[in-house]
Structures are given as structure tokens and as C-alpha cells.
PDB file of C-alpha atoms in Angstrom:
ATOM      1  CA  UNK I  79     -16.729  -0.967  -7.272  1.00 86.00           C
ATOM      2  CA  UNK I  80     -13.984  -3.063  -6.855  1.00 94.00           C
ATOM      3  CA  UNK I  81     -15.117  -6.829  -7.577  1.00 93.00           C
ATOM      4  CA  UNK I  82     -12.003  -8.329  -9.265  1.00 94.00           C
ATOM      5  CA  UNK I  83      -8.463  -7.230  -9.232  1.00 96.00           C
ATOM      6  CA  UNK I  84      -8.467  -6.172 -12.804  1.00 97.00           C
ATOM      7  CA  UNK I  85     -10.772  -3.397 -10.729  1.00 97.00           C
ATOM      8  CA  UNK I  86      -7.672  -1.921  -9.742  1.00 98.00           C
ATOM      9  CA  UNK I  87      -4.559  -3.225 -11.357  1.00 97.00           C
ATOM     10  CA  UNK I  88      -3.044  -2.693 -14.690  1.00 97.00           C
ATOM     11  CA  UNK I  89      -2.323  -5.326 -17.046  1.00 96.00           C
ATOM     12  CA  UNK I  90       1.158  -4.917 -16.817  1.00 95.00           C
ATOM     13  CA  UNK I  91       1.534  -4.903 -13.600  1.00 96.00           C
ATOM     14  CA  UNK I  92       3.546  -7.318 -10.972  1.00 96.00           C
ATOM     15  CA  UNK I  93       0.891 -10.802 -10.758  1.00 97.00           C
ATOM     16  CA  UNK I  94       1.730 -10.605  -7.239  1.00 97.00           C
ATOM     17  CA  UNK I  95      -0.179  -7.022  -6.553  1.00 98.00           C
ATOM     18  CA  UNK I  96      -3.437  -8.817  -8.488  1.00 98.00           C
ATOM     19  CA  UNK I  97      -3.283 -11.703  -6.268  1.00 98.00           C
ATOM     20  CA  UNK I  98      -2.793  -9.590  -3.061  1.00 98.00           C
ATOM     21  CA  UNK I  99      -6.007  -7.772  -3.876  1.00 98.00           C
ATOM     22  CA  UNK I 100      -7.686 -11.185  -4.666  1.00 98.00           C
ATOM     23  CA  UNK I 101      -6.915 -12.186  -1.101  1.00 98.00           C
ATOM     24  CA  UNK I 102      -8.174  -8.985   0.006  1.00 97.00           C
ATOM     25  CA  UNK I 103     -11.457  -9.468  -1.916  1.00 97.00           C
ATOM     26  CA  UNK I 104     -12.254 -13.065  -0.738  1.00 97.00           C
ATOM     27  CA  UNK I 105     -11.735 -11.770   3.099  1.00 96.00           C
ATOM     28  CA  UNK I 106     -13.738  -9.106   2.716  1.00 95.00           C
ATOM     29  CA  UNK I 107     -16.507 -11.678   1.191  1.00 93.00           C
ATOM     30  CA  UNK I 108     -18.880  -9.109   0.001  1.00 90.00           C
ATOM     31  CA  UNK I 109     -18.743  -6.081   2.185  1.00 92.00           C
ATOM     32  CA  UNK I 110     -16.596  -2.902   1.853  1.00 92.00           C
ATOM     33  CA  UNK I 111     -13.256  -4.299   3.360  1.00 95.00           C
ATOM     34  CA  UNK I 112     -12.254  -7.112   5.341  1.00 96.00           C
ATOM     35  CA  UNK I 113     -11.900  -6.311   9.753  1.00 95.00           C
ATOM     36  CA  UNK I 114      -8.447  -5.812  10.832  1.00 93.00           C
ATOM     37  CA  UNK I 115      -8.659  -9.588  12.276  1.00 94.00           C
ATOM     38  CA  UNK I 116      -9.457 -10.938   8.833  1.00 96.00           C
ATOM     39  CA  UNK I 117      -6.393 -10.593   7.436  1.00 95.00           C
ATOM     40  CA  UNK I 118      -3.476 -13.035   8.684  1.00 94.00           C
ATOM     41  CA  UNK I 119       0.029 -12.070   7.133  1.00 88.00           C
ATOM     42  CA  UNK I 120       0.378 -15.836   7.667  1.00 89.00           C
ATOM     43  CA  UNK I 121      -1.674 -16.636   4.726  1.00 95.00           C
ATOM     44  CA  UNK I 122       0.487 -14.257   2.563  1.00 96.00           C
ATOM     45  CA  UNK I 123       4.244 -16.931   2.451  1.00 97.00           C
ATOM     46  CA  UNK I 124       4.736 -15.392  -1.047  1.00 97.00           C
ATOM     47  CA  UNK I 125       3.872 -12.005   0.084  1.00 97.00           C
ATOM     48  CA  UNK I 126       5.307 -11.135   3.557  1.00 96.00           C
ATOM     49  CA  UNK I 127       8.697  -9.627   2.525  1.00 96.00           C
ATOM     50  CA  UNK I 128       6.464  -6.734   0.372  1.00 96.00           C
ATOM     51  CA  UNK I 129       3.645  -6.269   2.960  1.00 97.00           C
ATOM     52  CA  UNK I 130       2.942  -3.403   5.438  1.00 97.00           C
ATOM     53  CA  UNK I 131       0.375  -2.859   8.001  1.00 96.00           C
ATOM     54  CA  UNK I 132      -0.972   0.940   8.442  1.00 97.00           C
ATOM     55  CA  UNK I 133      -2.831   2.026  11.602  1.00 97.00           C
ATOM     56  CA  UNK I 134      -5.013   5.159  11.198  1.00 96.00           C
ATOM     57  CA  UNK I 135      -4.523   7.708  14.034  1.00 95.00           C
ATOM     58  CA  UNK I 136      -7.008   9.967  14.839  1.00 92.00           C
ATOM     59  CA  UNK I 137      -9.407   9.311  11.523  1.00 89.00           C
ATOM     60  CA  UNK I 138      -6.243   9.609   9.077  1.00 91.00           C
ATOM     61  CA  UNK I 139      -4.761  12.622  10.753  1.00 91.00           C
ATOM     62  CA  UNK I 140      -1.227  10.172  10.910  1.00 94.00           C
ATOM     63  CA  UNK I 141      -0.584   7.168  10.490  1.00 97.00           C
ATOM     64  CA  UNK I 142       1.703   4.584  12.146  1.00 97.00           C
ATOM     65  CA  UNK I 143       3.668   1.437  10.739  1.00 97.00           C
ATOM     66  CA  UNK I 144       2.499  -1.787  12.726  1.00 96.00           C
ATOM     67  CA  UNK I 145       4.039  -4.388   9.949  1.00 95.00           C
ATOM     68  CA  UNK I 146       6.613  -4.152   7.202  1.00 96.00           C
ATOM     69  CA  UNK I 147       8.434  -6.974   5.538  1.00 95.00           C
ATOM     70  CA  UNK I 148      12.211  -7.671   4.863  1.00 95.00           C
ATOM     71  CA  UNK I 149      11.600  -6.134   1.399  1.00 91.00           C
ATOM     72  CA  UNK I 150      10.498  -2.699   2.989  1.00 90.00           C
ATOM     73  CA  UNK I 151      13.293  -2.466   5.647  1.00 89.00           C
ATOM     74  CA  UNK I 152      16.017  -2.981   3.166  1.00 86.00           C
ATOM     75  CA  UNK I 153      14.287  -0.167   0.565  1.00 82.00           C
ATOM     76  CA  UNK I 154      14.205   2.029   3.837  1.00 82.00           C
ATOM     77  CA  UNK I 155      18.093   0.858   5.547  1.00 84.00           C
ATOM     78  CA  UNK I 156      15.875  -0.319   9.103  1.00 90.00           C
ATOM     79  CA  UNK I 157      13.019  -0.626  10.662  1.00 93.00           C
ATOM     80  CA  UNK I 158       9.791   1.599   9.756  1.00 94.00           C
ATOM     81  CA  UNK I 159       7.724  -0.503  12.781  1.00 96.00           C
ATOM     82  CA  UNK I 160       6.361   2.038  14.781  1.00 97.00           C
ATOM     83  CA  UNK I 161       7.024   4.535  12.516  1.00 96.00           C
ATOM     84  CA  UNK I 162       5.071   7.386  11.614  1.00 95.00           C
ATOM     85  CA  UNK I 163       4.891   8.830   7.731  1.00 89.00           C
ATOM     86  CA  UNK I 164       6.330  12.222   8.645  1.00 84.00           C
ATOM     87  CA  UNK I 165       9.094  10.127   9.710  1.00 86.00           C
ATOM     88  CA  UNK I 166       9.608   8.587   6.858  1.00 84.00           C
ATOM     89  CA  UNK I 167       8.555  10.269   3.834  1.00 78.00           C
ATOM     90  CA  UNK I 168       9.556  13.737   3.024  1.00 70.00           C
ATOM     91  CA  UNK I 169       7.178  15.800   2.095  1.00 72.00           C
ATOM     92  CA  UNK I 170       4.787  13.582   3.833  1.00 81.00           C
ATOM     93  CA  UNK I 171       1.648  15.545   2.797  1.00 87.00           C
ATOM     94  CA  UNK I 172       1.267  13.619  -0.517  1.00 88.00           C
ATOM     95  CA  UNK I 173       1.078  10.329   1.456  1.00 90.00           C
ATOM     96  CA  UNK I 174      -1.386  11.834   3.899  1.00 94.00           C
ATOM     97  CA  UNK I 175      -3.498  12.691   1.501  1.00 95.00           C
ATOM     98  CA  UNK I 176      -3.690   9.612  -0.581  1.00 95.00           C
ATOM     99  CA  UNK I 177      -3.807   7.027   2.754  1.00 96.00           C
ATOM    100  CA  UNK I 178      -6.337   9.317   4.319  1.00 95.00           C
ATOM    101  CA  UNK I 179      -8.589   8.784   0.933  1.00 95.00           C
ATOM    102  CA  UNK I 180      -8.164   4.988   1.424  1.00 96.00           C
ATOM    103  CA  UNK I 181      -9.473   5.344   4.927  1.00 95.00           C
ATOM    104  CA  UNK I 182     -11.915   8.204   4.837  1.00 93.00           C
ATOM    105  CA  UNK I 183     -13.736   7.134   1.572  1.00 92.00           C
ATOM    106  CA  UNK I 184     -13.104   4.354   1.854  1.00 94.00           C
ATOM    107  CA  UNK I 185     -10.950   3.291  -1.573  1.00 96.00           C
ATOM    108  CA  UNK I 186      -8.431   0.765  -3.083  1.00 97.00           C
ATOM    109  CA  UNK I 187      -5.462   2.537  -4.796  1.00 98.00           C
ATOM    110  CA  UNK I 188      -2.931   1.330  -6.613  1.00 98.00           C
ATOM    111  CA  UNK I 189       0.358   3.371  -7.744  1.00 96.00           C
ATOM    112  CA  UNK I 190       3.575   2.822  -9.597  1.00 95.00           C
ATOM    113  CA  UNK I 191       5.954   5.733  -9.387  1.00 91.00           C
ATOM    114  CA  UNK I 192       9.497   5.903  -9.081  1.00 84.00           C
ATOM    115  CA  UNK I 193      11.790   7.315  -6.737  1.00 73.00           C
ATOM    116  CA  UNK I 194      14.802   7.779  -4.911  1.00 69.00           C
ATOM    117  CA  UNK I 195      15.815   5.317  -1.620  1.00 66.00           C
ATOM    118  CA  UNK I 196      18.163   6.049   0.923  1.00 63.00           C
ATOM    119  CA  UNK I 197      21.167   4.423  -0.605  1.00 69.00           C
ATOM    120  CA  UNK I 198      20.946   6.544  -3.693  1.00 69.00           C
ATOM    121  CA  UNK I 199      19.656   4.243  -6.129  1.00 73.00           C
ATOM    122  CA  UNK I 200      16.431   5.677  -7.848  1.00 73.00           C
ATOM    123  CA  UNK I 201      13.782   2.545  -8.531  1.00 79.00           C
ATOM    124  CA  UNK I 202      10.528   1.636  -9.736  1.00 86.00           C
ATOM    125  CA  UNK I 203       7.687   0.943  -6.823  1.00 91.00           C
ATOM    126  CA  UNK I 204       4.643  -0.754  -7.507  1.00 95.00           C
ATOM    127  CA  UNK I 205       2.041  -0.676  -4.995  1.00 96.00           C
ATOM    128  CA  UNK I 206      -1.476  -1.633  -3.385  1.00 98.00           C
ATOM    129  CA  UNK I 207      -2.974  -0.219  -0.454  1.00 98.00           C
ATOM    130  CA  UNK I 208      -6.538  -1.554   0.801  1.00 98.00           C
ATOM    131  CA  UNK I 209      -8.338  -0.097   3.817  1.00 97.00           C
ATOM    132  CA  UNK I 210      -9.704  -2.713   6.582  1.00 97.00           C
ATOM    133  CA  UNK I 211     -11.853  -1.741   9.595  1.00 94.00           C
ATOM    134  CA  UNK I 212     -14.481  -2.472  12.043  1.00 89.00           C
ATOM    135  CA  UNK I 213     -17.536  -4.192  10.140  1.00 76.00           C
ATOM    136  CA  UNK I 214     -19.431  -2.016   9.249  1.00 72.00           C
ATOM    137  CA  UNK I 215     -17.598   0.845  10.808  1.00 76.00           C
ATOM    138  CA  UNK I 216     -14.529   3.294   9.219  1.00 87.00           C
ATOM    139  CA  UNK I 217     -11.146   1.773   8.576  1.00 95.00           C
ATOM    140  CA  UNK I 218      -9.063   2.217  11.162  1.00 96.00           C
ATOM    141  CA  UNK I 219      -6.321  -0.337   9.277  1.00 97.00           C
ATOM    142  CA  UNK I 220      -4.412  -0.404   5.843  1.00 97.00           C
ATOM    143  CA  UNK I 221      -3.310  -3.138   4.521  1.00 97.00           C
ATOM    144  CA  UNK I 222      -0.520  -2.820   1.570  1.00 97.00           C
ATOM    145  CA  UNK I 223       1.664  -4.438  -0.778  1.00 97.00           C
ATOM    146  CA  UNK I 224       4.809  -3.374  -2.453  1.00 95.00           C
ATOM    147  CA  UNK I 225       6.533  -4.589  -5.104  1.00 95.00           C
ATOM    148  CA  UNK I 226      10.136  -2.984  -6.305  1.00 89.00           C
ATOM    149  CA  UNK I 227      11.921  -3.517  -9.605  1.00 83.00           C
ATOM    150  CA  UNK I 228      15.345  -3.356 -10.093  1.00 66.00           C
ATOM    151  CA  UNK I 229      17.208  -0.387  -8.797  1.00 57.00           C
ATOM    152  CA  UNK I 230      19.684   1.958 -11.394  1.00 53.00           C
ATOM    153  CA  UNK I 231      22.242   4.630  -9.824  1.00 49.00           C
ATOM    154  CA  UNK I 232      20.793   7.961  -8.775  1.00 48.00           C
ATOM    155  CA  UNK I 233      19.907  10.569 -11.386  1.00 49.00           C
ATOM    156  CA  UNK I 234      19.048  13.475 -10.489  1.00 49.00           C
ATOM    157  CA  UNK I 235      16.220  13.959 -13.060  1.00 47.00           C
ATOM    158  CA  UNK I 236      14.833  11.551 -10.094  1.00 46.00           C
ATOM    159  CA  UNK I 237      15.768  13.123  -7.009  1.00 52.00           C
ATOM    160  CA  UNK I 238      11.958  13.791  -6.330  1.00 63.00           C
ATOM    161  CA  UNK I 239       9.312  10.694  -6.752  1.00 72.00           C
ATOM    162  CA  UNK I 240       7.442  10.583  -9.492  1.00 85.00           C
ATOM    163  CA  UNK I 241       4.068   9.133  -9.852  1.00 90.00           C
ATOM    164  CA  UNK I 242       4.020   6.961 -13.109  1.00 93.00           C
ATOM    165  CA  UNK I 243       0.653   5.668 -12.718  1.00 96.00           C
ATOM    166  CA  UNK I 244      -2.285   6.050  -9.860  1.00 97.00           C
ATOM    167  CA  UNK I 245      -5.696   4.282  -9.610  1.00 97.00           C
ATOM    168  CA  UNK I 246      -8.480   4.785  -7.653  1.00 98.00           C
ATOM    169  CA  UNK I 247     -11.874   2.680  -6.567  1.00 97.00           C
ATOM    170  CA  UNK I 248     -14.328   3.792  -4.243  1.00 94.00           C
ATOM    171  CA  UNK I 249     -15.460   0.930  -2.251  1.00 92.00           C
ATOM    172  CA  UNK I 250     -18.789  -0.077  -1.572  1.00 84.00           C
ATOM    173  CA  UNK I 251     -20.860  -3.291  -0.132  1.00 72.00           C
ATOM    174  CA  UNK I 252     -22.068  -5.666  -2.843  1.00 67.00           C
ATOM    175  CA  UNK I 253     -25.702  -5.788  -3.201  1.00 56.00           C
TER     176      UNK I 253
END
């Protein structure tokens, strides 16, 4: 159960993923996730250049960009609004799998990997992604939060990601 961000995050991770999920917590006030409308980006000033906004098409089959901050266009060279992950990501299937988790079961998860961006430079990404939904229905929403550290020229040791650390919780209502 996730009641606290320590729940989820690492110690040494970025204090800005721990308060993200914080936020997250206190909107969903007790249930499984917040609603969609719950979350305002607006309450996020610190935040909004590392945030994203998932929609869930057809139960998790895709999924579709609605939000991304300045942060996230520059690691991607444009806009990923409207975007779909097969557009994006390549292979997409390891992305598919973990979102659909965060929307299916639904779960919190948490990853730091590294990997290459489209300018060459290989970096460090921490991240969050949180489901919201309907209350009491599925999530049809993620919610997300990335954090990047500096950037070093390519190596090709790194020309695929790879996942440094990943962290799951299952979400459920407080009793």
C-alpha cells in the first residue's frame, strides 16, 4: 500500500519525485488514486517543466500524451502532445507493459534508468508515474513526473536504456 512517499521512492532519489507523490497522496485523500479532475498542474509551479499527462486508450491497449512540460520537449527535440508511445519510444512494448500495470492493477511505479535522447547524449531519468481515474472506477489517466540529471556524450555501452532501478506498489483504498 502506498501511504507515504517513502512507499515508493528511494532515499536517494530527486526530493522533487517524493513530493510529487505526496501531492498525489493528499488528492487522492484515502482512496486508490485521485479522479482525473483532482489533479491541477497549476498546483505543481515547481513541477510543471517535468510533468506529463497519460490518457489510457482502450483499457491500456495505447496510450496518448495529453501534457508534457518544457523539460520533456527539450529531452524529446518537440512536442510529444498528442503523441502516442509507439511514436515515441522504440521498442515501445516495455513501456506498454509497465503503464498498462499502472492502469490495469492499479500501481505506483517509480524507475531510474538511463538512456540515450535524440541529440546523442546518454542521461540519467528518474521517474514517477501514478494512475488517476473515475472514483471508484479503472484509471483511465496517468499522471507522471520526470526528473533528468545531467547529460554525458553518447557511449555506446548505452545505446539501449537501461533500467537502474524499478519499484512497484499495488494500490489499494485505505481502510
Amino acid at each position: 500500500m502506498l501511504n507515504a512517499p517513502v512507499d515508493l521512492i528511494p532515499a536517494d532519489a530527486p526530493d522533487d519525485l517524493r513530493r510529487f507523490v505526496a501531492y498525489w497522496l493528499a488528492k487522492a485523500a484515502g482512496r486508490r488514486m485521485p479522479t482525473f479532475d483532482d489533479i491541477d498542474p497549476v498546483d505543481l509551479p515547481w513541477a510543471l517543466s517535468r510533468l506529463f499527462v497519460v490518457r489510457s486508450i482502450d483499457g491500456g491497449a495505447d496510450f496518448e500524451y495529453r501534457l508534457a512540460g518544457q523539460q520533456i520537449y527539450e529531452r524529446h527535440g518537440g512536442s510529444i502532445v498528442g503523441k502516442r508511445v509507439g511514436d515515441l519510444f522504440r521498442p515501445a512494448a516495455v513501456i506498454l507493459e509497465r503503464w498498462r500495470r499502472v492502469v490495469t492493477e492499479p500501481a505506483a511505479c517509480y524507475t531510474h534508468a538511463r538512456h540515450p535522447t535524440h541529440t546523442g547524449l546518454a542521461l540519467r531519468g528518474y521517474r514517477v508515474v501514478l494512475p488517476v481515474g473515475p472514483g471508484g472506477g479503472p484509471a483511465d489517466h496517468m499522471v507522471g513526473m520526470s526528473v533528468y540529471a545531467e547529460g554525458s556524450s553518447s557511449d555506446p555501452a548505452y545505446a539501449d536504456a537501461e533500467i537502474i532501478d524499478l519499484r512497484w506498489v499495488t494500490l489499494r483504498d485505505q481502510a
